[in-house]
Amino acid sequence: MNRLIKVILLIASTGILMLTSAAGLTVTATSGIASKCTAVMWITNSANVLQQTFKIWDKGDSDHLKIWRAVSGNKLSVDAVSSATLASKATMSGTWNLKGADGTIVPNGTYKYWIEICQDGPTPYHAVGSIVIDGTSKTKAGVDSTTSAANISNVSADYSAPATGSVEPIFPLSTGNLMKVNVAIGKTSSVVTIPHEKSLVVSLYLCNGIKIWEGLINNNNSSAISIDGIGPGTYLLNFASKNYNISKKIIVGN
């Protein structure tokens, strides 16, 4: 089971917590099959090793998804978002969260996005494209190869790179009303003093700039943030408002 990040936001007065997805690769395509069918999308690295199955239609219970079943070890259980059988000539869309088989963010490199589609018959169709994950957002149209351009068409891959944090406040912390935020990340606790704001976006980053958590604090004078499931390492905790953008380095111990 993938590691889950559990977030608890305790606010002295009224507060709102919103979790957002920081980055991902969204793959879209059009089915050319004029009837309901089964389809699946997955990601491999450049060596064709499965990283994640991120979308499947008909829950993978077709024996004819031959390539995907071979790559996934002939397992029908997946970590994907499952949908009903794909409608006739429908648009397919799925988003990979940039995580590998171990549930952690993959390193930069070239990755392949795969699409396989089939009716109730012995011959599936597939398409595969490649894209470089490197921290720079980009869109790729088309695929590198396909067994049927008529049945898998209009393919695009839209890579949304992780945001990076800023470390410079716009004004000194000694000015204006201040607020204290009690932060607990993994086994490490800290108190951060920042200028008071009615609305703050709080984000947690890896040192390579990948955002792994984001929350929104509204209408508070003091708060406590607890993020569980974070392993040892160095992170950046970013506080942003319309007036400033401040980051604090957090070292999480064992």
PDB file of C-alpha atoms in Angstrom, residues 25 27 38-45 48-57 64-73 78-80 94-96 99 111-117 124-130 152:
ATOM      1  CA  LEU A  25       1.256  14.300 -16.325  1.00  0.00           C
ATOM      2  CA  VAL A  27      -2.594  12.074 -21.006  1.00  0.00           C
ATOM      3  CA  THR A  38     -11.861  -1.613 -22.254  1.00  0.00           C
ATOM      4  CA  ALA A  39      -8.837   0.687 -22.004  1.00  0.00           C
ATOM      5  CA  VAL A  40      -5.907   1.372 -19.702  1.00  0.00           C
ATOM      6  CA  MET A  41      -3.150   3.989 -19.295  1.00  0.00           C
ATOM      7  CA  TRP A  42       0.158   3.416 -17.529  1.00  0.00           C
ATOM      8  CA  ILE A  43       3.680   4.794 -17.140  1.00  0.00           C
ATOM      9  CA  THR A  44       7.023   3.045 -17.489  1.00  0.00           C
ATOM     10  CA  ASN A  45      10.558   4.323 -17.226  1.00  0.00           C
ATOM     11  CA  ASN A  48       9.894  -0.235 -19.783  1.00  0.00           C
ATOM     12  CA  VAL A  49       9.619  -0.976 -16.064  1.00  0.00           C
ATOM     13  CA  LEU A  50       6.120  -0.205 -14.748  1.00  0.00           C
ATOM     14  CA  GLN A  51       5.939   2.879 -12.549  1.00  0.00           C
ATOM     15  CA  GLN A  52       2.181   3.296 -12.164  1.00  0.00           C
ATOM     16  CA  THR A  53      -1.129   2.374 -13.783  1.00  0.00           C
ATOM     17  CA  PHE A  54      -2.993   5.675 -13.512  1.00  0.00           C
ATOM     18  CA  LYS A  55      -6.316   5.154 -15.347  1.00  0.00           C
ATOM     19  CA  ILE A  56      -8.347   2.136 -16.353  1.00  0.00           C
ATOM     20  CA  TRP A  57     -11.764   1.683 -17.855  1.00  0.00           C
ATOM     21  CA  HIS A  64      -7.284  -8.888 -23.986  1.00  0.00           C
ATOM     22  CA  LEU A  65      -5.206  -6.061 -22.453  1.00  0.00           C
ATOM     23  CA  LYS A  66      -2.161  -8.155 -23.284  1.00  0.00           C
ATOM     24  CA  ILE A  67       0.655  -5.613 -23.068  1.00  0.00           C
ATOM     25  CA  TRP A  68      -0.517  -4.054 -19.811  1.00  0.00           C
ATOM     26  CA  ARG A  69      -1.150  -7.449 -18.193  1.00  0.00           C
ATOM     27  CA  ALA A  70       2.366  -8.574 -19.133  1.00  0.00           C
ATOM     28  CA  VAL A  71       3.974  -5.400 -17.772  1.00  0.00           C
ATOM     29  CA  SER A  72       1.919  -5.478 -14.559  1.00  0.00           C
ATOM     30  CA  GLY A  73       2.657  -9.149 -13.911  1.00  0.00           C
ATOM     31  CA  VAL A  78      -4.205  -1.567  -9.881  1.00  0.00           C
ATOM     32  CA  ASP A  79      -3.424   1.760  -8.235  1.00  0.00           C
ATOM     33  CA  ALA A  80      -5.423   3.569 -10.900  1.00  0.00           C
ATOM     34  CA  GLY A  94      -5.941  10.252 -17.012  1.00  0.00           C
ATOM     35  CA  THR A  95      -3.381  11.969 -14.790  1.00  0.00           C
ATOM     36  CA  TRP A  96      -0.195  10.431 -13.404  1.00  0.00           C
ATOM     37  CA  LYS A  99       4.915   8.686  -8.293  1.00  0.00           C
ATOM     38  CA  TYR A 111       9.248   8.223 -19.083  1.00  0.00           C
ATOM     39  CA  LYS A 112       6.841   6.474 -21.434  1.00  0.00           C
ATOM     40  CA  TYR A 113       3.072   6.870 -21.383  1.00  0.00           C
ATOM     41  CA  TRP A 114       1.167   3.874 -22.702  1.00  0.00           C
ATOM     42  CA  ILE A 115      -2.436   3.455 -23.883  1.00  0.00           C
ATOM     43  CA  GLU A 116      -4.022   0.100 -24.648  1.00  0.00           C
ATOM     44  CA  ILE A 117      -7.594  -0.377 -25.858  1.00  0.00           C
ATOM     45  CA  PRO A 124      -5.893  -4.996 -28.719  1.00  0.00           C
ATOM     46  CA  TYR A 125      -4.459  -1.718 -29.994  1.00  0.00           C
ATOM     47  CA  HIS A 126      -1.805   0.300 -28.239  1.00  0.00           C
ATOM     48  CA  ALA A 127       0.163   3.521 -28.482  1.00  0.00           C
ATOM     49  CA  VAL A 128       3.248   4.716 -26.629  1.00  0.00           C
ATOM     50  CA  GLY A 129       4.906   8.092 -26.322  1.00  0.00           C
ATOM     51  CA  SER A 130       7.824   9.435 -24.299  1.00  0.00           C
ATOM     52  CA  ILE A 152      -6.053   5.681 -30.724  1.00  0.00           C
TER      53      ILE A 152
END
